[in-house]
PDB file of C-alpha atoms in Angstrom:
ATOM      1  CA  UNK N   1     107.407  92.137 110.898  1.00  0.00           C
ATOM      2  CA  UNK N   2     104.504  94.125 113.068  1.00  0.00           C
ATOM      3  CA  UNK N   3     103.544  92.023 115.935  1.00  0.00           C
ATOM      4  CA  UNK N   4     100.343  92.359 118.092  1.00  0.00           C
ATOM      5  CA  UNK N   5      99.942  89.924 121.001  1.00  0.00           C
ATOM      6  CA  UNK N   6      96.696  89.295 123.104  1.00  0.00           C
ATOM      7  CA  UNK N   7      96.496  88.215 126.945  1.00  0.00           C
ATOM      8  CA  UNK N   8      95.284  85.991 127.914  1.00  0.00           C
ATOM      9  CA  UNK N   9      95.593  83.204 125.113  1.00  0.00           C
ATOM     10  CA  UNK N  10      92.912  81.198 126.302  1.00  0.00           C
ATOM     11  CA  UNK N  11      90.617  82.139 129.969  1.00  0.00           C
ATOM     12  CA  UNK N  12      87.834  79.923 131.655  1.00  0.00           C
ATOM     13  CA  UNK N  13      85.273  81.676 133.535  1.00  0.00           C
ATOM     14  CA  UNK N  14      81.756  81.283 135.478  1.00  0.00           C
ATOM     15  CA  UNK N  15      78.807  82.444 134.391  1.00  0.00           C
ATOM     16  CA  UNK N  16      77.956  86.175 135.125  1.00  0.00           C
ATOM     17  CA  UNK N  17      81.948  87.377 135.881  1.00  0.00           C
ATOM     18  CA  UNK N  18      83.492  89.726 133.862  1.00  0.00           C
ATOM     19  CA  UNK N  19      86.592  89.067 131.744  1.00  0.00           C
ATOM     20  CA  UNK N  20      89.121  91.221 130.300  1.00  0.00           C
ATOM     21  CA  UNK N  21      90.979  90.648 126.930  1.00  0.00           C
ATOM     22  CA  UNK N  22      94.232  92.865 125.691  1.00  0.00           C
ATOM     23  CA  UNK N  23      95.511  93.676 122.576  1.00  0.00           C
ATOM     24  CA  UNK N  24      98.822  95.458 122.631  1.00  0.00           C
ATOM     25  CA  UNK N  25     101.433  96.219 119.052  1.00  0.00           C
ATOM     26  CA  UNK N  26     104.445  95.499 119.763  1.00  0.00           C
ATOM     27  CA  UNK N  27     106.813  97.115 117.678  1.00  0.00           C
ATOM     28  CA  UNK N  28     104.071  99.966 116.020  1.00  0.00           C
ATOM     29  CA  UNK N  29     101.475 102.165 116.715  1.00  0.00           C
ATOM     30  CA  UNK N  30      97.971 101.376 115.943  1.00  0.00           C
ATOM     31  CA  UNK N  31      95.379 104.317 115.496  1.00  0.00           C
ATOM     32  CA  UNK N  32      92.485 102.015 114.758  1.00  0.00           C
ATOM     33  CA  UNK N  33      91.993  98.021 115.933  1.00  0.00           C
ATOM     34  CA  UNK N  34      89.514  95.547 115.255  1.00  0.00           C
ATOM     35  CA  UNK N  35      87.708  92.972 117.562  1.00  0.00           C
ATOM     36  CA  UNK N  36      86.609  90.092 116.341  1.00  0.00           C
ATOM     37  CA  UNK N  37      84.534  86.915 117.187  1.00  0.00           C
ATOM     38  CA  UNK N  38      84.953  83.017 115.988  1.00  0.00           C
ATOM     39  CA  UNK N  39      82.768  80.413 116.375  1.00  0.00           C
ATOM     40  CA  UNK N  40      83.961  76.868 115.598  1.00  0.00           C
ATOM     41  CA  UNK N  41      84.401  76.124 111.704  1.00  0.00           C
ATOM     42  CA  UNK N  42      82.871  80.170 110.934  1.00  0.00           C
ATOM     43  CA  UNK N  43      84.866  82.545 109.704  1.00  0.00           C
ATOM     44  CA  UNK N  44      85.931  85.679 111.566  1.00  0.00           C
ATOM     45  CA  UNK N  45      82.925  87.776 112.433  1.00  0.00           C
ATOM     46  CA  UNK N  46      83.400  91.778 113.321  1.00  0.00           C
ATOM     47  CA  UNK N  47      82.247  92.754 116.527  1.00  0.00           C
ATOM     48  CA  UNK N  48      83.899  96.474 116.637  1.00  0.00           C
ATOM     49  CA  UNK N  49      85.923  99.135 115.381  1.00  0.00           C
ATOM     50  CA  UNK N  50      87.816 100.569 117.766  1.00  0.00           C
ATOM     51  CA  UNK N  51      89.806 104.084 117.349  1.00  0.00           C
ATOM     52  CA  UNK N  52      92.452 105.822 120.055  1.00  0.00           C
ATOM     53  CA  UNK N  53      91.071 108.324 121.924  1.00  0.00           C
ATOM     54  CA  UNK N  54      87.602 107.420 121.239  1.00  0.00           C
ATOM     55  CA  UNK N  55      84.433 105.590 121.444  1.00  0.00           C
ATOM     56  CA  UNK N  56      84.192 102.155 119.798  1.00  0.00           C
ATOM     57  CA  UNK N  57      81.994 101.503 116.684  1.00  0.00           C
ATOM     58  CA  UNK N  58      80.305  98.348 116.788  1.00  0.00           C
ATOM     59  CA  UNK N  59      78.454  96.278 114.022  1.00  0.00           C
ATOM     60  CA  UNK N  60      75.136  95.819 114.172  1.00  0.00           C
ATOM     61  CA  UNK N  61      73.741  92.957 116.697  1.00  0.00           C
ATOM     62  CA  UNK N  62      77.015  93.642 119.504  1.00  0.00           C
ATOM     63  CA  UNK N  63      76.079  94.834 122.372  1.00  0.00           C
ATOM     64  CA  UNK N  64      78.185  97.991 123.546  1.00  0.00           C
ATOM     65  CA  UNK N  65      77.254  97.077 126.883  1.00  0.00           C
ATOM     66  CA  UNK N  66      78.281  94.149 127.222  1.00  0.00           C
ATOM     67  CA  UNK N  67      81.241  94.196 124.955  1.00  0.00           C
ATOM     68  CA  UNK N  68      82.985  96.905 126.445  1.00  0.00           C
ATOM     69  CA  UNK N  69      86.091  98.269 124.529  1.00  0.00           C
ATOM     70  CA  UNK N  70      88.635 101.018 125.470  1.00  0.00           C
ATOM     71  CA  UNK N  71      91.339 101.992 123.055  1.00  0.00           C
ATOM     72  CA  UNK N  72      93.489 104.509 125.580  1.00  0.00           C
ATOM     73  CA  UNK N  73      96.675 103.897 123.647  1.00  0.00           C
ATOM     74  CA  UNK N  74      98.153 103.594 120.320  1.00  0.00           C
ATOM     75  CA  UNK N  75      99.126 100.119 121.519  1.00  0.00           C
ATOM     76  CA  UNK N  76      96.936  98.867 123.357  1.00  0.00           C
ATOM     77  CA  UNK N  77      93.092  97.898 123.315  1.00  0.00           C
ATOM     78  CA  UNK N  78      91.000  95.955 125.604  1.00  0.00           C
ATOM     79  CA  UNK N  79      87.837  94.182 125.208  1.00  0.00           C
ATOM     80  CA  UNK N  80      85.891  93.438 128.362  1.00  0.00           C
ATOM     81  CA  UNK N  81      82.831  90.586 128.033  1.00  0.00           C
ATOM     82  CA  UNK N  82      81.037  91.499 130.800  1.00  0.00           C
ATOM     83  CA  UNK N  83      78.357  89.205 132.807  1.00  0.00           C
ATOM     84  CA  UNK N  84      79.251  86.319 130.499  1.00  0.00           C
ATOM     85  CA  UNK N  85      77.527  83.266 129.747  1.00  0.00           C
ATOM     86  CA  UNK N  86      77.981  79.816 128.614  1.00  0.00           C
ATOM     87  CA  UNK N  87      76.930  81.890 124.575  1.00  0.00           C
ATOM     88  CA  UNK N  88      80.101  84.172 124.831  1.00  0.00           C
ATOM     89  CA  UNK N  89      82.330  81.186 124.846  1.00  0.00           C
ATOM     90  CA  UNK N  90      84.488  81.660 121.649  1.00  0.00           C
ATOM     91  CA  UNK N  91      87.740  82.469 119.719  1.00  0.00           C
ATOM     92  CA  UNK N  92      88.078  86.647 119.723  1.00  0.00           C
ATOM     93  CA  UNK N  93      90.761  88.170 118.028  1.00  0.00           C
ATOM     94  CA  UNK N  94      92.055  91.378 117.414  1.00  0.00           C
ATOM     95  CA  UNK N  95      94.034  93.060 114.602  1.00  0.00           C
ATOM     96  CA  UNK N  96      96.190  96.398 114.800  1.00  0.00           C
ATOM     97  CA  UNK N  97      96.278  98.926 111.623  1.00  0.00           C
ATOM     98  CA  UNK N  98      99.633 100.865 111.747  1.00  0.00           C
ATOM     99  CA  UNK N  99      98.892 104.481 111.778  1.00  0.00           C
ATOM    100  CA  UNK N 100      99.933 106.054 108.420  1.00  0.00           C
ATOM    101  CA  UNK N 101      98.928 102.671 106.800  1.00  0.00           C
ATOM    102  CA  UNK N 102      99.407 102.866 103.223  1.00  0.00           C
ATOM    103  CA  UNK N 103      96.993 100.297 102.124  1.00  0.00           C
ATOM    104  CA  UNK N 104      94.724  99.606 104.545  1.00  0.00           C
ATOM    105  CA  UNK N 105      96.730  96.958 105.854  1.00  0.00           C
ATOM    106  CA  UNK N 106      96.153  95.012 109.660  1.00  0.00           C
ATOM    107  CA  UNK N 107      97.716  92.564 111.227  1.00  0.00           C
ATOM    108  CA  UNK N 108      96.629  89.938 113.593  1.00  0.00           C
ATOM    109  CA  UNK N 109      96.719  88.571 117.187  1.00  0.00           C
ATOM    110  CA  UNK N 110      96.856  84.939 117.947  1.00  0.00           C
ATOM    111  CA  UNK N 111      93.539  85.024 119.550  1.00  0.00           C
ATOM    112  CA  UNK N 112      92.003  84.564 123.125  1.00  0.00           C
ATOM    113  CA  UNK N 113      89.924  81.344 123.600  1.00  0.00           C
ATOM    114  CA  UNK N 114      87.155  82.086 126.157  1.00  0.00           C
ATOM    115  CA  UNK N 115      85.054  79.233 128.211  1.00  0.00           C
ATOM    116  CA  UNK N 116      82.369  80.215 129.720  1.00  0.00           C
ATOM    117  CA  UNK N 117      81.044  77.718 132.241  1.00  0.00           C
TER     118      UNK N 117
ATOM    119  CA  UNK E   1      81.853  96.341 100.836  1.00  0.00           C
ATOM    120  CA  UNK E   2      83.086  94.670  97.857  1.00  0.00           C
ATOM    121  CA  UNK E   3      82.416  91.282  98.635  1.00  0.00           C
ATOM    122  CA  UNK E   4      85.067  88.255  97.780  1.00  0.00           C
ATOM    123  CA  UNK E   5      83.948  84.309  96.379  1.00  0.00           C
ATOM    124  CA  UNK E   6      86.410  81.544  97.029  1.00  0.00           C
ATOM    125  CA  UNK E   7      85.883  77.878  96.795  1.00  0.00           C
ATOM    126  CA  UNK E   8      84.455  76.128 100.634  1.00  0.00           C
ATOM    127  CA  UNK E   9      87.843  73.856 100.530  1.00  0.00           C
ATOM    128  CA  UNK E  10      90.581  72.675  97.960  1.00  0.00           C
ATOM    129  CA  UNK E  11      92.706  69.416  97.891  1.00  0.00           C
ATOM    130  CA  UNK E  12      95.967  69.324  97.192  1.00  0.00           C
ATOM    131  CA  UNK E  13      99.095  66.411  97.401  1.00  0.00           C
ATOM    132  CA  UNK E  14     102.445  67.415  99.237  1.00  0.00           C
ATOM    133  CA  UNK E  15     105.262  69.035  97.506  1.00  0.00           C
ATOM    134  CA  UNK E  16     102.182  70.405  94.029  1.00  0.00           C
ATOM    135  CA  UNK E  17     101.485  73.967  93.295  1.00  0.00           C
ATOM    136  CA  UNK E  18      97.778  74.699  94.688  1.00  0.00           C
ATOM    137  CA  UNK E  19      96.253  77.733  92.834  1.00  0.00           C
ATOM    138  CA  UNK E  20      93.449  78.754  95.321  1.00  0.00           C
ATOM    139  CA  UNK E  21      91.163  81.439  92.768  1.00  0.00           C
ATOM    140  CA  UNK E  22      89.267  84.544  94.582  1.00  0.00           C
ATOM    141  CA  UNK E  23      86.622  86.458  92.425  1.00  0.00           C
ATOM    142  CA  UNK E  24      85.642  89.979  93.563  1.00  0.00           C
ATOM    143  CA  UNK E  25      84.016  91.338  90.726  1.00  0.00           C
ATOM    144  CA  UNK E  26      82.513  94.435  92.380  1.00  0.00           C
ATOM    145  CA  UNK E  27      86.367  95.827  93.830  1.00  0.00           C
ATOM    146  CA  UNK E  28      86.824  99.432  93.624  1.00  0.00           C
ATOM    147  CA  UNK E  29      89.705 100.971  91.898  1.00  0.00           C
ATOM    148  CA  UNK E  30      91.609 101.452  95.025  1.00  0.00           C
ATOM    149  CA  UNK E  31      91.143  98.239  96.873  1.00  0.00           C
ATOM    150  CA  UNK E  32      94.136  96.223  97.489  1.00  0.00           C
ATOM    151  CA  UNK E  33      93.872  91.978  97.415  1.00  0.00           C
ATOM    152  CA  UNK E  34      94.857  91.028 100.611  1.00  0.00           C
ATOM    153  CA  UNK E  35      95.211  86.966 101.552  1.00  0.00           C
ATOM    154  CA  UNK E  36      95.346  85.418 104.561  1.00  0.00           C
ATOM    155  CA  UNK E  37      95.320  82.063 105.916  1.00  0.00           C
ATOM    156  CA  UNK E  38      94.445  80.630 109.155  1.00  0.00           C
ATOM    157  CA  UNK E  39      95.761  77.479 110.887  1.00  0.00           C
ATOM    158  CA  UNK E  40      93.315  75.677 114.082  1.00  0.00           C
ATOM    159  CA  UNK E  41      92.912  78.151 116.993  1.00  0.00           C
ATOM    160  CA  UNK E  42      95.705  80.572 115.904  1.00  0.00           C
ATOM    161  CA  UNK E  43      94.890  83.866 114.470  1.00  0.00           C
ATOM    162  CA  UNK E  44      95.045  85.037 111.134  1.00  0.00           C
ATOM    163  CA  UNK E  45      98.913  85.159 109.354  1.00  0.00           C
ATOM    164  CA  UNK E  46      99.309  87.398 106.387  1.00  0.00           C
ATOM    165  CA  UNK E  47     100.332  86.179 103.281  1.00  0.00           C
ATOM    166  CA  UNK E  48     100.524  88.792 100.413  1.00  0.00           C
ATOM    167  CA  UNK E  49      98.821  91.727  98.705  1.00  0.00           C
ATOM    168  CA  UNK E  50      98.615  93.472  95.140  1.00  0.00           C
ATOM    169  CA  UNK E  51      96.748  96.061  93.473  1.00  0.00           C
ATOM    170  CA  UNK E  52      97.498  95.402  90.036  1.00  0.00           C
ATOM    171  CA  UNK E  53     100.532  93.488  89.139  1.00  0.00           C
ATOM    172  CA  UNK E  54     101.125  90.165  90.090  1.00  0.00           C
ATOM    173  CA  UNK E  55     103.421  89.495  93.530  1.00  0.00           C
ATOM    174  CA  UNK E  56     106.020  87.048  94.488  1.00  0.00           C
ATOM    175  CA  UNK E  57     107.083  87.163  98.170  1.00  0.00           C
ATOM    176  CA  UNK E  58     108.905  84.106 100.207  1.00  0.00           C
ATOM    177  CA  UNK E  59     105.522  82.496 100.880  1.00  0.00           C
ATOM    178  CA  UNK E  60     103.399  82.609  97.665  1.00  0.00           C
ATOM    179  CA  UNK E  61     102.648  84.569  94.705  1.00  0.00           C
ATOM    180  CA  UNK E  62      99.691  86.381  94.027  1.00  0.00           C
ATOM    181  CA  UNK E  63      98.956  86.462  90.143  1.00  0.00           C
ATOM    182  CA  UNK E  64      95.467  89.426  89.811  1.00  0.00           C
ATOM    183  CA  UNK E  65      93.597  89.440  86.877  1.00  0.00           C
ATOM    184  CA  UNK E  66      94.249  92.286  84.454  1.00  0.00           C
ATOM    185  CA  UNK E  67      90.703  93.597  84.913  1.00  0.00           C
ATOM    186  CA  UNK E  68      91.235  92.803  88.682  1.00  0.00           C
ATOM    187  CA  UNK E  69      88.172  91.338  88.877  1.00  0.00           C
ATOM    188  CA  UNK E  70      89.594  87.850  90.158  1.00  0.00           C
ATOM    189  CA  UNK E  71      92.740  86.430  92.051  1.00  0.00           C
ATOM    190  CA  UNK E  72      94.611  83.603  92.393  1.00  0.00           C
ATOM    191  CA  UNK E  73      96.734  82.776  95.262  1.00  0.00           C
ATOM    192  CA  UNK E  74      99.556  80.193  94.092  1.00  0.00           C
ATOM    193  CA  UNK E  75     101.739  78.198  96.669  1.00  0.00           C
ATOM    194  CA  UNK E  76     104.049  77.102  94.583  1.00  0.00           C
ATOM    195  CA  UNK E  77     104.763  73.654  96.681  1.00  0.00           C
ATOM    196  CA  UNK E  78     102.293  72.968  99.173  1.00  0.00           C
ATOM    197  CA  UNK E  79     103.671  71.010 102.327  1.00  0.00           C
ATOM    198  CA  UNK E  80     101.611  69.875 105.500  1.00  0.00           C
ATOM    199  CA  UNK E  81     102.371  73.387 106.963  1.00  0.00           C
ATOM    200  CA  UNK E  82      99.910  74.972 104.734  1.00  0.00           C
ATOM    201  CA  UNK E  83      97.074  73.323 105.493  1.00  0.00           C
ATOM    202  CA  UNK E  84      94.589  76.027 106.609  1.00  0.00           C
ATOM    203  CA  UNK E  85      91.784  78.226 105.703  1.00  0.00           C
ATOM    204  CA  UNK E  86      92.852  80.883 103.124  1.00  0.00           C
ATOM    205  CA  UNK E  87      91.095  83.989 103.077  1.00  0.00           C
ATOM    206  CA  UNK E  88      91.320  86.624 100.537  1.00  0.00           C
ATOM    207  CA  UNK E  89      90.018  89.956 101.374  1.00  0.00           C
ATOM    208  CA  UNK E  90      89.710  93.786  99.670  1.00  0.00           C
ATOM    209  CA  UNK E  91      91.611  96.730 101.645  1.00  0.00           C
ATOM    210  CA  UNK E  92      88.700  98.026 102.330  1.00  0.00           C
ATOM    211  CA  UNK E  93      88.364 101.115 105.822  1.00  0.00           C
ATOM    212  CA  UNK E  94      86.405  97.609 107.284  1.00  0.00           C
ATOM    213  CA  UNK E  95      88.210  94.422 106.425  1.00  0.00           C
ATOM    214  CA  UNK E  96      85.408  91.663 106.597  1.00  0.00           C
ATOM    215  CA  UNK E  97      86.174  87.929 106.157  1.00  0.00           C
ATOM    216  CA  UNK E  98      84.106  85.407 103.871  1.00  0.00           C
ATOM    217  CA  UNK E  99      84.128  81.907 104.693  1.00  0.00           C
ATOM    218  CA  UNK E 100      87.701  81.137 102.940  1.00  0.00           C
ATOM    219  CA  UNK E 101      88.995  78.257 101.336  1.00  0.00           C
ATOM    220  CA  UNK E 102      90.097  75.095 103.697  1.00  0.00           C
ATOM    221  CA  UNK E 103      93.382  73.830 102.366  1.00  0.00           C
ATOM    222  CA  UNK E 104      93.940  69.965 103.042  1.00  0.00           C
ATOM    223  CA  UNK E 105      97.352  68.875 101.510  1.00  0.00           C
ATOM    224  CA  UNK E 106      97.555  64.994 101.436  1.00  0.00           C
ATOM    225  CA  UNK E 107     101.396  63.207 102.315  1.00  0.00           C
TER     226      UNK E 107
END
């Protein structure tokens, strides 16, 4: 099956550095990707949309700035949390949609656990 | 978005069917049912999908209502492996994730 892998699986930083999350399919090309946030015992909460070649489309309340995501491949994206803080600290994930997708399917990284001292 | 209800958690015994229901009343005619479940600090594993007729695949079936307006994810013998959060979602352009169902499956 389609694999998509994220580095690094887990990251501890200090407050106000910058830290860099990949998403990379393995064995398909991915047109469009998806970032995602988790806080303990929520659900999966969309940060952005992110399509090859251009800009990112966030959800309302993520800050582009500080959330900063390039898509320069079809198999690889990269979300950078930038000046983080202690808040930041969760589970993101991303998920890859094959390009030529017939039903809207995705499929899903393991995740990146950030801490944020 | 069409928007998806399921159950906050489900109980189940080791080695019983669990039949975790989904209602999505307001799908469109083109949405497919996806489900998903989610073990502790992992991401997201796929389980199945349908449109219209009901699905068997090595994991689970997936029986849909004939007026598609609800879903029912059946694990046909639920082991300590499948405790997790199950999510079922509509193929929607923006896949969005409800709160899911949490799974606990008793020895």
């Amino acid at each position: 099956g389609a694999v998509v892998s994220q580095h690094p699986s887990w990251v501890i930083c200090k407050s106000g550095t910058s830290v860099k999350i990949e998403c990379r399919s393995l064995d398909f090309q991915a047109t469009t990707m998806f970032w995602y946030r988790q806080f303990p015992k929520q659900s999966l909460m969309l940060m952005a949309t992110s399509n090859e070649g251009s800009k990112a489309t966030y959800e309302q309340g993520v800050e582009k700035d500080k959330f900063l995501i390039n898509h320069a491949s079809l198999t690889l994206s990269t979300l950078t949390v930038t000046s983080a803080h202690p808040e930041d600290s969760s589970f993101y994930i991303c998920s890859a949609r094959p390009s030529g997708g017939g039903y809207n399917e995705q499929f899903f990284g393991p995740g990146t656990r950030l801490t944020v001292l | 978005d069409a928007k998806t209800t399921q159950p906050n958690s489900m109980e189940s015994n080791e080695e019983e069917p669990v039949h975790l229901p989904c209602n999505h009343s307001t799908i469109s005619g083109t949405d497919y049912i996806h489900w998903y479940r989610q073990l502790p600090s992992q991401g997201p594993e796929y389980v199945i999908h349908g449109l219209t007729s009901n699905v068997n695949n090595r994991m689970a079936s997936l029986a849909i209502a004939e007026d598609r307006k609800s879903s029912t994810l059946i694990l046909h013998r639920a082991t300590l492996r499948d405790a997790a959060v199950y999510y079922c979602i509509l193929g929607s352009y923006i896949p969005t994730f409800g709160r899911g169902t949490s799974l606990i499956v008793h020895p």
